[in-house]
Amino acid sequence: MARAAAVHYSCTECGYSAGRWLGKCPSCSSYGTLVEDVLSAADGAKVPPKPLLRLVDVDAEEAQRIPTGVAELDRVLGGGLVPASLVLVGGEPGVGKSTLLLTALASISKNRRALLVTGEESTAQVKLRAERLGGAERVEILAETQLETVIATLESERPDVCVIDSVQTLYSAEVGSAPGSVGQVREAAARLLRTAKESGVATILVGHVTKDGTVAGPRVLEHLVDCVLQFEGDRYHAHRVLRAVKNRFGSTNELGVFEMTGAGLQGVPDPSEVFGRSAGNEIGSAVACALEGTRPILLEIQALVAPTDLAMPRRVATGIDPKRLAMIVAVLSRHARTALGAADVFVNVAGGVRIDEPGADLAVALAIASAARGAPTHEGQAAFGEIGLTGRLRPATQAERRLEECTKLGLAAVVAPTGAPAASGKLVVHEVDTLRKAIAAGLDADRTEAG
Ligand SMILES: Nc1ncnc2c1ncn2[C@@H]1O[C@H](COP(=O)(O)OP(=O)(O)OP(=O)(O)O)[C@@H](O)[C@H]1O
Ligand SMILES: [Mg+2]
């Protein structure tokens, strides 16, 4: 007698599985996300075992990477696309995902077959963009949203690189739910993964991010793919940042910087030149030497301290975490004799860049202290170091790399926590152990506004 198919219920948000239907998922607490999943009766059938291999007997040759022709993208991927890999590129609407990937395809198509599967835009729309970017004449295009058709085409055509824009538009009739739903996206990614590995097509999926910044809702997709790249940036600023969140073939947290221009995205090989140039002895400005992945980057931090009558003065942060700003303001008041209780504090990272790294704390504190005391920071000076709640500075990671970057940019001095390695060249390192000493070393008190 045939066994009845086993029915169970799984959560579309977190993958939790239960034997009966529940209104609220016990694992992630979302409501109405449990859907029926049918396990086929064959699941319990007996299958023959497979012989095992020793790793020494496995044939593997280091696959030749495919250069994308976009230097910043290659850097983030770890030196180019790995054949037969699956890469997920996430980003907010309008940040420039399609532009970036069409540029890469255009360059790849010069020596290899490059295919763009577009489910979001018509072929005519893509053509208009291609004309604006130039050089994309040989890119092949398929306007299709049916998953099975896309897979069949990939299997028969076997292009070297394929971009799917976007994975949310793919639809398989076999999965009951609507296009863009978690079940559909997961199914599409899993089937494309299989096709990528079997047919040797390096596949790049474009994914939209949800409001809280995760790609396509479920983390399931991120586990599945080989690489996850995040494309971020403020739509109102020209600069975009590409980060590797996960990379099976290279280091993570690499950073690529682009500038959006009328002719497409241009790589910015030396971001410190763009973001780290302050006007010099301006009040309320300091340069941070932050570390993004393995790449040090100089960023100008600006602060404004304005007297206020508000009972709760405002602390407004653009580009840094508001909680970190509140902490820095509190440490400044308590440990560095910079009273800010009756003032609004605004902090901005120039160029629309966002930094999460604690090593940027000291520069933020210097910018605020400079604005509060009306004294500029020394010209040609950068700062890095994490501020502790006791007012003591903690050593920042990879100080050597940061100092190298400052030397490269021709800076004169750096304020850094004690224990920093010796700098090469003319760079002077002011080693300090507390925030108070850092402010004394970093501000040009002789040029105070009042005096
Ligand atoms: N003629 C132009 N000149 C300058 N910038 C342009 C021009 N046309 C488009 N852009 C820029 O390109 C961006 C849109 O790029 P793109 O379509 O690649 O984004 P996307 O991430 O694919 O968006 P979506 O999520 O909607 O698919 C716009 O926000 C704009 O900044
Ligand atoms: Mg797009």
mmCIF file with all atom_site columns, C-alpha atoms in Angstrom, residues 86-90 101 162-167 170 185 188-190 192-193 203-207 221 224-225:
data_model
loop_
_atom_site.group_PDB
_atom_site.id
_atom_site.type_symbol
_atom_site.label_atom_id
_atom_site.label_alt_id
_atom_site.label_comp_id
_atom_site.label_asym_id
_atom_site.label_entity_id
_atom_site.label_seq_id
_atom_site.pdbx_PDB_ins_code
_atom_site.Cartn_x
_atom_site.Cartn_y
_atom_site.Cartn_z
_atom_site.occupancy
_atom_site.B_iso_or_equiv
_atom_site.pdbx_formal_charge
_atom_site.auth_seq_id
_atom_site.auth_comp_id
_atom_site.auth_asym_id
_atom_site.auth_atom_id
_atom_site.pdbx_PDB_model_num
ATOM 1  C CA . LEU A 1 86  ? 26.157 31.892 -7.686  1.00 0.00 ? 86  LEU A CA 1
ATOM 2  C CA . VAL A 1 87  ? 26.417 35.504 -6.537  1.00 0.00 ? 87  VAL A CA 1
ATOM 3  C CA . LEU A 1 88  ? 23.663 37.554 -4.949  1.00 0.00 ? 88  LEU A CA 1
ATOM 4  C CA . VAL A 1 89  ? 23.766 41.336 -5.360  1.00 0.00 ? 89  VAL A CA 1
ATOM 5  C CA . GLY A 1 90  ? 21.395 43.188 -3.066  1.00 0.00 ? 90  GLY A CA 1
ATOM 6  C CA . LEU A 1 101 ? 25.847 44.593 -13.759 1.00 0.00 ? 101 LEU A CA 1
ATOM 7  C CA . CYS A 1 162 ? 24.357 35.182 -16.654 1.00 0.00 ? 162 CYS A CA 1
ATOM 8  C CA . VAL A 1 163 ? 22.714 38.018 -14.731 1.00 0.00 ? 163 VAL A CA 1
ATOM 9  C CA . ILE A 1 164 ? 19.150 37.559 -13.464 1.00 0.00 ? 164 ILE A CA 1
ATOM 10 C CA . ASP A 1 165 ? 17.514 40.936 -12.838 1.00 0.00 ? 165 ASP A CA 1
ATOM 11 C CA . SER A 1 166 ? 15.820 40.304 -10.479 1.00 0.00 ? 166 SER A CA 1
ATOM 12 C CA . VAL A 1 167 ? 15.341 37.017 -8.638  1.00 0.00 ? 167 VAL A CA 1
ATOM 13 C CA . LEU A 1 170 ? 11.042 34.774 -11.392 1.00 0.00 ? 170 LEU A CA 1
ATOM 14 C CA . VAL A 1 185 ? 12.474 33.221 -4.346  1.00 0.00 ? 185 VAL A CA 1
ATOM 15 C CA . ALA A 1 188 ? 14.253 30.002 -7.931  1.00 0.00 ? 188 ALA A CA 1
ATOM 16 C CA . ALA A 1 189 ? 17.594 30.399 -6.167  1.00 0.00 ? 189 ALA A CA 1
ATOM 17 C CA . ALA A 1 190 ? 17.886 26.685 -5.399  1.00 0.00 ? 190 ALA A CA 1
ATOM 18 C CA . LEU A 1 192 ? 19.468 28.275 -10.413 1.00 0.00 ? 192 LEU A CA 1
ATOM 19 C CA . LEU A 1 193 ? 22.192 27.063 -8.064  1.00 0.00 ? 193 LEU A CA 1
ATOM 20 C CA . THR A 1 203 ? 25.166 33.336 -12.264 1.00 0.00 ? 203 THR A CA 1
ATOM 21 C CA . ILE A 1 204 ? 24.558 36.703 -10.622 1.00 0.00 ? 204 ILE A CA 1
ATOM 22 C CA . LEU A 1 205 ? 21.180 37.238 -8.974  1.00 0.00 ? 205 LEU A CA 1
ATOM 23 C CA . VAL A 1 206 ? 19.883 40.717 -8.315  1.00 0.00 ? 206 VAL A CA 1
ATOM 24 C CA . GLY A 1 207 ? 17.836 40.879 -5.134  1.00 0.00 ? 207 GLY A CA 1
ATOM 25 C CA . LEU A 1 221 ? 19.001 32.801 0.287   1.00 0.00 ? 221 LEU A CA 1
ATOM 26 C CA . LEU A 1 224 ? 22.496 29.141 -0.475  1.00 0.00 ? 224 LEU A CA 1
ATOM 27 C CA . VAL A 1 225 ? 24.652 31.368 -2.638  1.00 0.00 ? 225 VAL A CA 1
#
